[in-house]
Coordinates of C-alpha atoms in Angstrom, one line a residue:
Chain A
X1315 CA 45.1 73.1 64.3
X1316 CA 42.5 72.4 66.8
X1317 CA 44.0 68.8 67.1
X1318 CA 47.6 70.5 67.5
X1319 CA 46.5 72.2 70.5
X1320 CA 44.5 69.6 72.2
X1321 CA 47.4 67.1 72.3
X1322 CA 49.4 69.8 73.8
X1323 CA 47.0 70.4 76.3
X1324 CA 47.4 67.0 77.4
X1325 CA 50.6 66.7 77.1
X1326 CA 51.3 69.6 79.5
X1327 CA 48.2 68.6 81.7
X1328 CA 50.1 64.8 81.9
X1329 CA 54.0 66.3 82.4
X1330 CA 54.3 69.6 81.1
X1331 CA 53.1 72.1 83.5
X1332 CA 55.4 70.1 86.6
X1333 CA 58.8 70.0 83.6
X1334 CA 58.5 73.7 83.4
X1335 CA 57.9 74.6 87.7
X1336 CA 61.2 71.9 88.2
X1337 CA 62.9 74.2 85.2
X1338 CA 62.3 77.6 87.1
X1339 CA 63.5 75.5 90.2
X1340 CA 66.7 74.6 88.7
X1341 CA 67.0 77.8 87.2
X1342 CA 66.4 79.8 90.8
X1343 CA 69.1 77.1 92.7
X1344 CA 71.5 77.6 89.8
X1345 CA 71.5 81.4 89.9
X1346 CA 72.0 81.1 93.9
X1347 CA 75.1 79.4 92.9
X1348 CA 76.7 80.7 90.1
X1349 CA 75.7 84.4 90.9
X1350 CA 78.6 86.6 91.8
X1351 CA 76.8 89.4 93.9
X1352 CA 75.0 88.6 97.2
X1353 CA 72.1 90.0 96.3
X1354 CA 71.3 88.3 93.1
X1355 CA 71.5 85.2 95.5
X1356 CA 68.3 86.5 97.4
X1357 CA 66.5 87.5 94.4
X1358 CA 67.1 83.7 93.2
X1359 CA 65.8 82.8 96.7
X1360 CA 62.6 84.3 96.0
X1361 CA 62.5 83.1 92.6
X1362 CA 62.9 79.3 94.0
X1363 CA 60.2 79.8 96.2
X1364 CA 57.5 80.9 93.4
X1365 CA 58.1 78.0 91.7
X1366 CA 57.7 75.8 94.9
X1367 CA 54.5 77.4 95.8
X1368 CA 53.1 77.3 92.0
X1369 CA 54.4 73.3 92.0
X1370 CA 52.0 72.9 95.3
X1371 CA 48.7 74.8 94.2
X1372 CA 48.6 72.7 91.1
X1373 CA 47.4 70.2 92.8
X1374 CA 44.3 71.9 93.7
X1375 CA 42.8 72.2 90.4
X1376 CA 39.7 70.5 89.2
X1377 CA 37.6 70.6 86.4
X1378 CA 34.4 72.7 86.5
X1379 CA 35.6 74.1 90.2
X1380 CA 35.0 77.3 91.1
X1381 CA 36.7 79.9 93.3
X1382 CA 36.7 78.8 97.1
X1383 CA 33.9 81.0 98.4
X1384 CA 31.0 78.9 99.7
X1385 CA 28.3 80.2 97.4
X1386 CA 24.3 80.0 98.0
X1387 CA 23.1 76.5 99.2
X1388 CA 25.8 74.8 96.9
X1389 CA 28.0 72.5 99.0
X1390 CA 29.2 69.7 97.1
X1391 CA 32.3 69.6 97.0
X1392 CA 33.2 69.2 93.2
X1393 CA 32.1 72.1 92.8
X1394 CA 34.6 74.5 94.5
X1395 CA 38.2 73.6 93.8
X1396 CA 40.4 72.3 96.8
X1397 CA 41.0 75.3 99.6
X1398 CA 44.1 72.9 101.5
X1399 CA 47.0 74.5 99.5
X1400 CA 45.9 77.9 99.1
X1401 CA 45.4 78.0 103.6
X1402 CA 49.2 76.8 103.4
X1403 CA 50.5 78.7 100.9
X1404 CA 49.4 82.1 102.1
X1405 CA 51.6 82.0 105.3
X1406 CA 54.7 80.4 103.1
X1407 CA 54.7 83.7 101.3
X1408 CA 54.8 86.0 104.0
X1409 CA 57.1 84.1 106.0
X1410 CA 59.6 84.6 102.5
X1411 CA 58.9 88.2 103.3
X1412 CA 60.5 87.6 106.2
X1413 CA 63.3 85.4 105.2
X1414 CA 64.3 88.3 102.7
X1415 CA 64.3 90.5 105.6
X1416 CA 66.9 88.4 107.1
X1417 CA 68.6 88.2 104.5
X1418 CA 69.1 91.9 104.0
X1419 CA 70.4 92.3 107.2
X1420 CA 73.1 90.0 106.8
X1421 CA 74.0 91.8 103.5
X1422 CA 74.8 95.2 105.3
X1423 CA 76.5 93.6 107.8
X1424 CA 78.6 91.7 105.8
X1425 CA 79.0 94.6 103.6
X1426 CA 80.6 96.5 106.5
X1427 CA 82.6 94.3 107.9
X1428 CA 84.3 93.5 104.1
X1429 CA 83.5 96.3 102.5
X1430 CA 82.4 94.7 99.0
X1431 CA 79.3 92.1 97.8
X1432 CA 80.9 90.6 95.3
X1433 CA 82.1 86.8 96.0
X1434 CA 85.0 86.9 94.2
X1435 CA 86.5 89.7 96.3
X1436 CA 85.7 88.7 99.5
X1437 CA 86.6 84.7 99.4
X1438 CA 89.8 86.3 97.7
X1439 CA 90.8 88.6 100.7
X1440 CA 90.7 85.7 102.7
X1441 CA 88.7 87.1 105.6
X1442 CA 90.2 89.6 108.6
Chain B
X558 CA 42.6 80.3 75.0
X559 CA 42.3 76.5 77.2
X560 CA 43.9 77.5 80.3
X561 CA 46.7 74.9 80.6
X562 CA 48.3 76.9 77.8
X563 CA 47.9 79.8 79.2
X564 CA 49.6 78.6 82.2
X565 CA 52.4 77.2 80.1
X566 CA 53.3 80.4 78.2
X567 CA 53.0 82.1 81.2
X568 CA 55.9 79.9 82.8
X569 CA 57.5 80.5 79.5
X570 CA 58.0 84.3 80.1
X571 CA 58.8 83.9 83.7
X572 CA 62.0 81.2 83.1
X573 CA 63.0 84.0 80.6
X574 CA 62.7 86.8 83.3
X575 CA 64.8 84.8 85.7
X576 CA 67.3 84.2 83.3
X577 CA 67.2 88.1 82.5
X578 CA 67.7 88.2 86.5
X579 CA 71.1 86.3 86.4
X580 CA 72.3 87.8 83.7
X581 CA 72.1 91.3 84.2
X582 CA 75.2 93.7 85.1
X583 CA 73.2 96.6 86.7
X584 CA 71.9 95.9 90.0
X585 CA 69.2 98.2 90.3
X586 CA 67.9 96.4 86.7
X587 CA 67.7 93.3 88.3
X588 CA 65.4 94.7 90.8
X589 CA 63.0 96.6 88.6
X590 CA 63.2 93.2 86.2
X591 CA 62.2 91.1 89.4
X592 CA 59.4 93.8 90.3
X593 CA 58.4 92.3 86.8
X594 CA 58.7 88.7 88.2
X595 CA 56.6 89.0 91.2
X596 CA 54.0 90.8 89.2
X597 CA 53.9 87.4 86.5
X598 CA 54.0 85.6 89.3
X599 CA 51.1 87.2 90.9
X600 CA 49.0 86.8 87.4
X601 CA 49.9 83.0 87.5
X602 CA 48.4 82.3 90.6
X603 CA 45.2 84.2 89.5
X604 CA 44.9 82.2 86.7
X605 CA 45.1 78.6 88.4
X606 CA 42.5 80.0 90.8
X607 CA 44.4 80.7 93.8
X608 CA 42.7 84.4 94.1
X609 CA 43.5 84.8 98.2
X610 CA 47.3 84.1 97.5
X611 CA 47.6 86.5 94.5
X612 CA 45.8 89.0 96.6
X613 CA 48.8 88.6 99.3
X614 CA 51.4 88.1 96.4
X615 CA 50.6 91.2 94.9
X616 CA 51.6 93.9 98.1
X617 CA 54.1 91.1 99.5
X618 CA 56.0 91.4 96.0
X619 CA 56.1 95.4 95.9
X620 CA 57.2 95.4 99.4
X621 CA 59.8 93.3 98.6
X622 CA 61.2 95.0 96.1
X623 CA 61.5 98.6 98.1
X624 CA 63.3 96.7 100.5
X625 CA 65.3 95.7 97.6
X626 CA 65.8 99.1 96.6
X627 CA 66.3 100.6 100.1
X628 CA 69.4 98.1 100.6
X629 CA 70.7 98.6 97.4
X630 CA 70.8 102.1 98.2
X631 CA 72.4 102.0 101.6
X632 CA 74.9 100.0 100.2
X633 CA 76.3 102.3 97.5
X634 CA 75.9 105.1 100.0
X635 CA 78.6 103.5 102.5
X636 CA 80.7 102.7 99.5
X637 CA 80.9 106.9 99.2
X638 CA 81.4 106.9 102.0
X639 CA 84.4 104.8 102.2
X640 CA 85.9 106.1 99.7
X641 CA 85.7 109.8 101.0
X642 CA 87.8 109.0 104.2
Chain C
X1200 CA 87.9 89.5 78.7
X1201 CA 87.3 87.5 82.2
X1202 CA 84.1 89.1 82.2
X1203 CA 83.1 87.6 78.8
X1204 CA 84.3 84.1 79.8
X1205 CA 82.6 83.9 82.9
X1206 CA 79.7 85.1 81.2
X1207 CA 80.0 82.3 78.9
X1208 CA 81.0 79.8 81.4
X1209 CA 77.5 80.6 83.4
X1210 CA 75.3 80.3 80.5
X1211 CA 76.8 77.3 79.5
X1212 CA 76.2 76.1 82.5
X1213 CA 72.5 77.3 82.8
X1214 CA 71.9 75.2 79.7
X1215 CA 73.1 72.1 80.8
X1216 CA 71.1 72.1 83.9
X1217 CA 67.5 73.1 81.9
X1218 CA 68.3 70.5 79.6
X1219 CA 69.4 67.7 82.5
X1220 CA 66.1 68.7 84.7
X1221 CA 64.0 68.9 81.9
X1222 CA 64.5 65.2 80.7
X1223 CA 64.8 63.7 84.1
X1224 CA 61.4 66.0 84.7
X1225 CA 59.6 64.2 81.7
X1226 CA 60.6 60.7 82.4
X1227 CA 59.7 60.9 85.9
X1228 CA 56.8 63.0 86.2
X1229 CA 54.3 59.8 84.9
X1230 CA 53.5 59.0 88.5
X1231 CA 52.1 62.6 89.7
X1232 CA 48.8 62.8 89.1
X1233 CA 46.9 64.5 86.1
X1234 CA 46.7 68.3 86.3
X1235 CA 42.4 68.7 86.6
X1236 CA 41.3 65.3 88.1
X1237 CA 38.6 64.7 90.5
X1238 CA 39.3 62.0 92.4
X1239 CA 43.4 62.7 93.2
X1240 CA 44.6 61.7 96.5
X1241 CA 44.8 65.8 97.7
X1242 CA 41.4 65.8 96.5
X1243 CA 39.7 63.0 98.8
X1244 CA 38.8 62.2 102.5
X1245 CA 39.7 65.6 104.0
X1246 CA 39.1 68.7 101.8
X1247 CA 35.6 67.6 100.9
X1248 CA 34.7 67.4 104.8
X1249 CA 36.1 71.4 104.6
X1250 CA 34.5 72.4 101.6
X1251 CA 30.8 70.9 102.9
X1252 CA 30.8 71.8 106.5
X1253 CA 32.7 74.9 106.3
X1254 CA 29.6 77.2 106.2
X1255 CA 27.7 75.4 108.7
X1256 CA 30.7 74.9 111.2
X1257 CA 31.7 78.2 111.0
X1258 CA 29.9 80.5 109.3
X1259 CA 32.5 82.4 107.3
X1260 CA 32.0 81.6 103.4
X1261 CA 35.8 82.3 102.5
X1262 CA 36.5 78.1 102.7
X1263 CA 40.4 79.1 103.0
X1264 CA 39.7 81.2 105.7
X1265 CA 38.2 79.0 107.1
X1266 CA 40.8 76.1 107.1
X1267 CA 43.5 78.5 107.9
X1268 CA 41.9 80.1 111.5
X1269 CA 39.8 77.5 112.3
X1270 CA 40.4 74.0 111.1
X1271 CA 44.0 74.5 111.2
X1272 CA 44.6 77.3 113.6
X1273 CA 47.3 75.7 115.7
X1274 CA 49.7 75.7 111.8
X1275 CA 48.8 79.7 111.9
X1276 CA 50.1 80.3 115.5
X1277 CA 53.4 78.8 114.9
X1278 CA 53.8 80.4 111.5
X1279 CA 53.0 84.3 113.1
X1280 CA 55.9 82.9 115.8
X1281 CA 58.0 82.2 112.6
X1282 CA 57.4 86.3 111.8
X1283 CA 58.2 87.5 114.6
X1284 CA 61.4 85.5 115.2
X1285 CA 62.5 86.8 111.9
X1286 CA 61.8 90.4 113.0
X1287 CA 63.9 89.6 116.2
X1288 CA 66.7 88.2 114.4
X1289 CA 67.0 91.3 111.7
X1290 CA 66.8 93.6 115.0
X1291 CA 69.7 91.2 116.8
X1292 CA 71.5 91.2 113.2
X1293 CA 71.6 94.9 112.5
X1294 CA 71.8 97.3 116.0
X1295 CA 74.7 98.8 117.2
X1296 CA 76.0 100.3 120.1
X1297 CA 77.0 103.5 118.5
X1298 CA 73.9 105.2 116.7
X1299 CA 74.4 106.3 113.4
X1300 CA 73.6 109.8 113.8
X1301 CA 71.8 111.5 110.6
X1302 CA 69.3 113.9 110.4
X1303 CA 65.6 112.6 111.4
X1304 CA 64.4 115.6 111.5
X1305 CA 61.6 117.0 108.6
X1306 CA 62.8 117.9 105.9
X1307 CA 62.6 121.3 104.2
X1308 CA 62.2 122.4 100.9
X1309 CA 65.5 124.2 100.6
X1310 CA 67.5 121.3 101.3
X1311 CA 69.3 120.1 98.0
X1312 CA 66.4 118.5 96.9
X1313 CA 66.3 117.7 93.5
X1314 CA 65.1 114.4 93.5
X1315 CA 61.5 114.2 91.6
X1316 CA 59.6 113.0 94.9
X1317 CA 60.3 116.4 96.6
X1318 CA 58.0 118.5 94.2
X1319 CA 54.7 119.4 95.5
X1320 CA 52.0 117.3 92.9
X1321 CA 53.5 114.1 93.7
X1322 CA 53.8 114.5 97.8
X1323 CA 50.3 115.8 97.3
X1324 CA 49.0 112.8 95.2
X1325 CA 50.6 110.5 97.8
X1326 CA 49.1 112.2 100.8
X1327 CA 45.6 111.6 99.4
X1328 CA 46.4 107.8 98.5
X1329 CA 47.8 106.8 102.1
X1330 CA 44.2 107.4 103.9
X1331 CA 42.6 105.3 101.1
X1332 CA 45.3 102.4 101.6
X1333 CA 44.1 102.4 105.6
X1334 CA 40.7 102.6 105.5
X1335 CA 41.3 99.2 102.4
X1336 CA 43.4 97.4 105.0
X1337 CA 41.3 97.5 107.4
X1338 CA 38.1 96.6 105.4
X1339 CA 39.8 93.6 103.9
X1340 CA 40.8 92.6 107.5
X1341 CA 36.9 92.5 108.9
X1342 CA 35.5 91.4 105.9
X1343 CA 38.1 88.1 105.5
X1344 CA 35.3 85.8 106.0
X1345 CA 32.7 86.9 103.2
X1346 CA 35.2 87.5 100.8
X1347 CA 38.8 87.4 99.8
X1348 CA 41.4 88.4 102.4
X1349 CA 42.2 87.7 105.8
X1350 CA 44.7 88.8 108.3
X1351 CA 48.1 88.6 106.6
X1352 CA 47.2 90.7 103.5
X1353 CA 45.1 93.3 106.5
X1354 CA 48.8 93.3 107.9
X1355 CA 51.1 94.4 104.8
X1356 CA 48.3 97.0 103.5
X1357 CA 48.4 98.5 106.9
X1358 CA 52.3 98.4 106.7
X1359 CA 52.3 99.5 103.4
X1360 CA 50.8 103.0 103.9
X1361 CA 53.6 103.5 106.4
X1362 CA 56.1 102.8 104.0
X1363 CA 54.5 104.9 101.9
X1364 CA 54.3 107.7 104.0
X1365 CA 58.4 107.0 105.2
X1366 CA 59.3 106.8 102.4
X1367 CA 58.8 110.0 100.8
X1368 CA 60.7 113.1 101.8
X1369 CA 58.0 116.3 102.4
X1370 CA 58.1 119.5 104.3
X1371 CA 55.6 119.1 106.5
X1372 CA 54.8 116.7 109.5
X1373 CA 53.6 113.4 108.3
X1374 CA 52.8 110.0 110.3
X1375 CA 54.2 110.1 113.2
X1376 CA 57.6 107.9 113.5
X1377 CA 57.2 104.4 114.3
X1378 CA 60.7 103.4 116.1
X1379 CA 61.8 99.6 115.7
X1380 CA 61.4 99.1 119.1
X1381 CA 57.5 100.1 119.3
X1382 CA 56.7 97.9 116.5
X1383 CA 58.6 95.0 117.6
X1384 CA 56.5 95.6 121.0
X1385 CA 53.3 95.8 118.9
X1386 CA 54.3 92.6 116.7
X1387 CA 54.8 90.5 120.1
X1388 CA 51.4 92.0 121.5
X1389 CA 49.6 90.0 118.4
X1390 CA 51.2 87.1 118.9
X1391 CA 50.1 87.3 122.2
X1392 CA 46.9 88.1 121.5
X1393 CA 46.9 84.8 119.2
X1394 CA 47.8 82.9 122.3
X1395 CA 45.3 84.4 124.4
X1396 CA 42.8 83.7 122.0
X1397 CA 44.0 80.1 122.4
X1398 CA 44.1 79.8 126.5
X1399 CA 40.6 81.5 126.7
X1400 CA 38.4 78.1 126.2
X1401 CA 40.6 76.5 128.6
X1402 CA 39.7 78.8 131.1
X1403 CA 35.8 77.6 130.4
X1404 CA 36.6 74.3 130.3
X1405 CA 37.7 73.1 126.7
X1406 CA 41.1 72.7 125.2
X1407 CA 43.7 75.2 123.2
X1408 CA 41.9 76.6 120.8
X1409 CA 38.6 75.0 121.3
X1410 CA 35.9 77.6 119.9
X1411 CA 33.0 76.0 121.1
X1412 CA 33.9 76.8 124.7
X1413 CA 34.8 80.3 124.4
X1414 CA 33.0 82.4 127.1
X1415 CA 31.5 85.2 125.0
X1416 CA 28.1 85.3 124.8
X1417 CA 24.7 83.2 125.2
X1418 CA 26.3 79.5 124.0
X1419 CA 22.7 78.3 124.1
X1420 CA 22.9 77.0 120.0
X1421 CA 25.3 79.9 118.3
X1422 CA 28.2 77.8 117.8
X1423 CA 28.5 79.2 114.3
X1424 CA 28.4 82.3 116.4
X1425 CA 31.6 81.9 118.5
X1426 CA 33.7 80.4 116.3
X1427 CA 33.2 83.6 114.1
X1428 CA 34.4 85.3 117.0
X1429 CA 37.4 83.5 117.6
X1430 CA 38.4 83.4 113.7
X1431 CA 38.2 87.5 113.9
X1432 CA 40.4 87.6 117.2
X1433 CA 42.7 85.0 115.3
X1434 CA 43.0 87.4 112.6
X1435 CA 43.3 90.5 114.9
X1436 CA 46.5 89.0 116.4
X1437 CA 47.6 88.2 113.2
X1438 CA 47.4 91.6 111.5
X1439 CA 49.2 92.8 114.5
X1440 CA 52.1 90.7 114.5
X1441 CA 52.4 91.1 110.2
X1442 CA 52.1 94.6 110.4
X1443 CA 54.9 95.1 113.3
X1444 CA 57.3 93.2 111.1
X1445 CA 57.0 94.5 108.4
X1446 CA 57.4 98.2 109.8
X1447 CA 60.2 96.5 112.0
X1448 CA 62.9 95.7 109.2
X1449 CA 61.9 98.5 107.3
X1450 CA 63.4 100.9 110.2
X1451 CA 66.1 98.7 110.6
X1452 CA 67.3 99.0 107.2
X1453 CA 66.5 102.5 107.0
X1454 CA 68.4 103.4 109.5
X1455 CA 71.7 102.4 108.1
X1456 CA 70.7 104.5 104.6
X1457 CA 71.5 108.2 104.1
X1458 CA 68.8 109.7 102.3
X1459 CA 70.0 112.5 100.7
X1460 CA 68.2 113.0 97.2

């Protein structure tokens, strides 16, 4: 059993953990696509970007690192893991905040100039 | 519990949520469901150690979703509306 | 019927693509490095400078605040103009000439309201949480350099008790109204506060951003000093500008919603 789960462990530390962030990728642009309703095509946004910003703080990770607060007299630096991503992630999410604002506001504006959010109605009418 | 695997069931569950996302006929589910998402989401950056960007994760995903819910709203309130004139 | 086969067309379609990205996934993924290693490339040469002067350079023993106001301030300045060009563009988006005229006026009791958030325990329960959610925000802005936080979560707690107190309908005078226009003003004053923050050292002799040379203080040997000043005006501005957007596309899309439950 034990053996089971170690050569799973490094099977996902080798491959696995970056096959299933791609999967929630493809999954997020393919929803954008395929969904019918505007919003459902933000919410994919959003779920694209999770997995983008997962896929980048995995490379931070060490072994036997700690949190990234300096503690007493111990500077070394394996043993903190890496700060870099996490200084570079934190404004890529609130700058999705804002993107969803955006977003939004084309959604009501488009919603009263066609007076529907569904894509099939509105590439149907042809526009006015 | 070795936390690689941890992390992988964890991605597990959210590819399952996202797929709940896309396929679900009531709009106002989808949001609640994604609530659901950024909160998984929130747990997975805590878990690879990332504890600043869960911190903003956590209130950036619940503001989110009331905007969400607020434009959801306002849409089926012009729809009314609409259909009164 | 068409619903069911476009229901099966997308989730045929969803399969494919796991399956595609999955395998293309395993065979290429052989040259990114092992998930845990020590000596990756991120892991060399620059974030070990960080981790082991951080403390002494700067005094503040949150490393990522650290790297994100000080060693890599000028990134943060052009991400809070990102903000508050995306505040600008929902205001450009969404404002017409003709107001939509509905009722901002406070709400009474007698007014149709049988919606659950009109009953007294729950507008009660909130009014007691809103002051808590304040006094947090602005704790976790100050203290961003011992411990976790910073300026952009300090931003969207204090925007969040806002939207708290917006949110809810009660009958008596809450918060008083934030219009889009005030908190675009006040989202524009951080940013500008950032920048002034920036053009300060130049003024003593240094370049953008420089903390060394800022003029507060006795620069006799406090370097530590100042640039723990200039990462808590960098935040300042920050908090500013986060909160202002924030409470500047909520009233925008508030505006255009009848709230009548």
């Amino acid at each position: 059993m034990t053996d089971i789960i170690d050569r799973l462990e490094f099977f996902l530390a080798d491959r696995g953990i970056y096959m299933l962030a791609l999967i929630l990728f493809a999954v997020g642009i393919y929803g954008m696509i395929a969904c019918g309703n505007y919003m459902k095509k933000i919410m994919c946004m959003n779920i694209m970007q999770v997995s983008i910003i997962f896929f980048f703080l995995t490379f931070g990770q060490k072994e036997g690192g700690t949190l990234p607060i300096a503690l007493e007299n111990i500077f070394s630096a394996e043993a903190y893991i890496n700060p870099v991503p996490h200084a570079l992630m934190l404004t890529a999410i609130v700058v999705s905040l804002g993107t969803t604002g955006v977003g939004l506001a084309l959604l009501m504006k488009i919603k009263d100039i066609y007076g529907t959010i569904e894509e099939e109605e509105i590439t149907g009418k042809g526009g006015k | 519990m070795p936390i690689l695997l941890l992390e992988g069931l964890l991605l597990l569950a959210m590819i399952s949520i996202a797929i709940a996302i896309i396929f679900g006929k009531n709009l106002l589910a989808a949001t609640i469901i994604y609530c659901g998402f950024s909160f998984s989401a929130m747990l997975l950056y805590t878990i690879v150690g990332a504890a600043d960007v869960a911190f903003t994760e956590a209130i950036i995903g619940t503001i989110s979703t009331v905007y969400f819910i607020i434009a959801i709203k306002s849409i089926k309130n012009r729809g009314e509306h609409d259909e009164k004139k | 019927m068409k619903k069911s086969n476009s229901n099966k067309k997308l989730a045929a379609g969803l399969i494919a693509i796991i399956i595609l990205v999955g395998a293309s996934a395993l065979k290429i993924g052989s040259f990114l490095p092992v998930i845990g290693a020590q000596d990756t490339p991120a892991n060399s040469y620059l974030s070990e400078y960080y981790i082991s002067h951080a403390v002494e350079d700067t005094a503040s023993h949150n490393i990522v605040t650290a790297v994100l106001a000080d060693y890599r301030g000028f990134d943060t300045l052009f991400e809070t103009c990102v903000l508050f060009l995306s505040g600008i563009t929902a205001v450009m988006i969404l404002s017409t000439k003709k107001k939509i005229s509905h009722d901002k006026t406070i709400r009474t009791i007698n007014d149709n309201s049988e919606h659950i958030f009109s009953s007294n325990i729950m507008d009660a329960a909130f009014r007691i949480v809103v002051p808590i959610i304040l006094i947090y925000g602005i704790y976790v802005l100050i203290h961003g350099e011992i411990s976790l936080g910073g300026g952009f979560q300090a931003g969207a707690l204090l925007a969040c008790a806002y939207l708290l107190d917006r949110i809810i309908p009660s009958f008596q005078m809450r918060v008083k109204h934030i219009t889009d226009e005030i908190a675009l003003i006040t989202a524009g004053t951080g940013a500008l506060f950032y920048v002034i923050t920036g053009i300060l050292p130049m003024l003593n002799g240094g370049n953008f951003l420089e903390f060394n040379k800022l003029p507060f203080g006795s620069g006799a040997g406090d370097i530590a000093g100042l640039h723990s000043t200039g990462i808590l005006m960098i935040e300042i501005g920050v908090t500013l500008c986060v909160m202002g957007i924030i409470i500047t596309i909520l009233e925008v899309v508030l505006e255009r919603t009848d709230f009548d439950d």
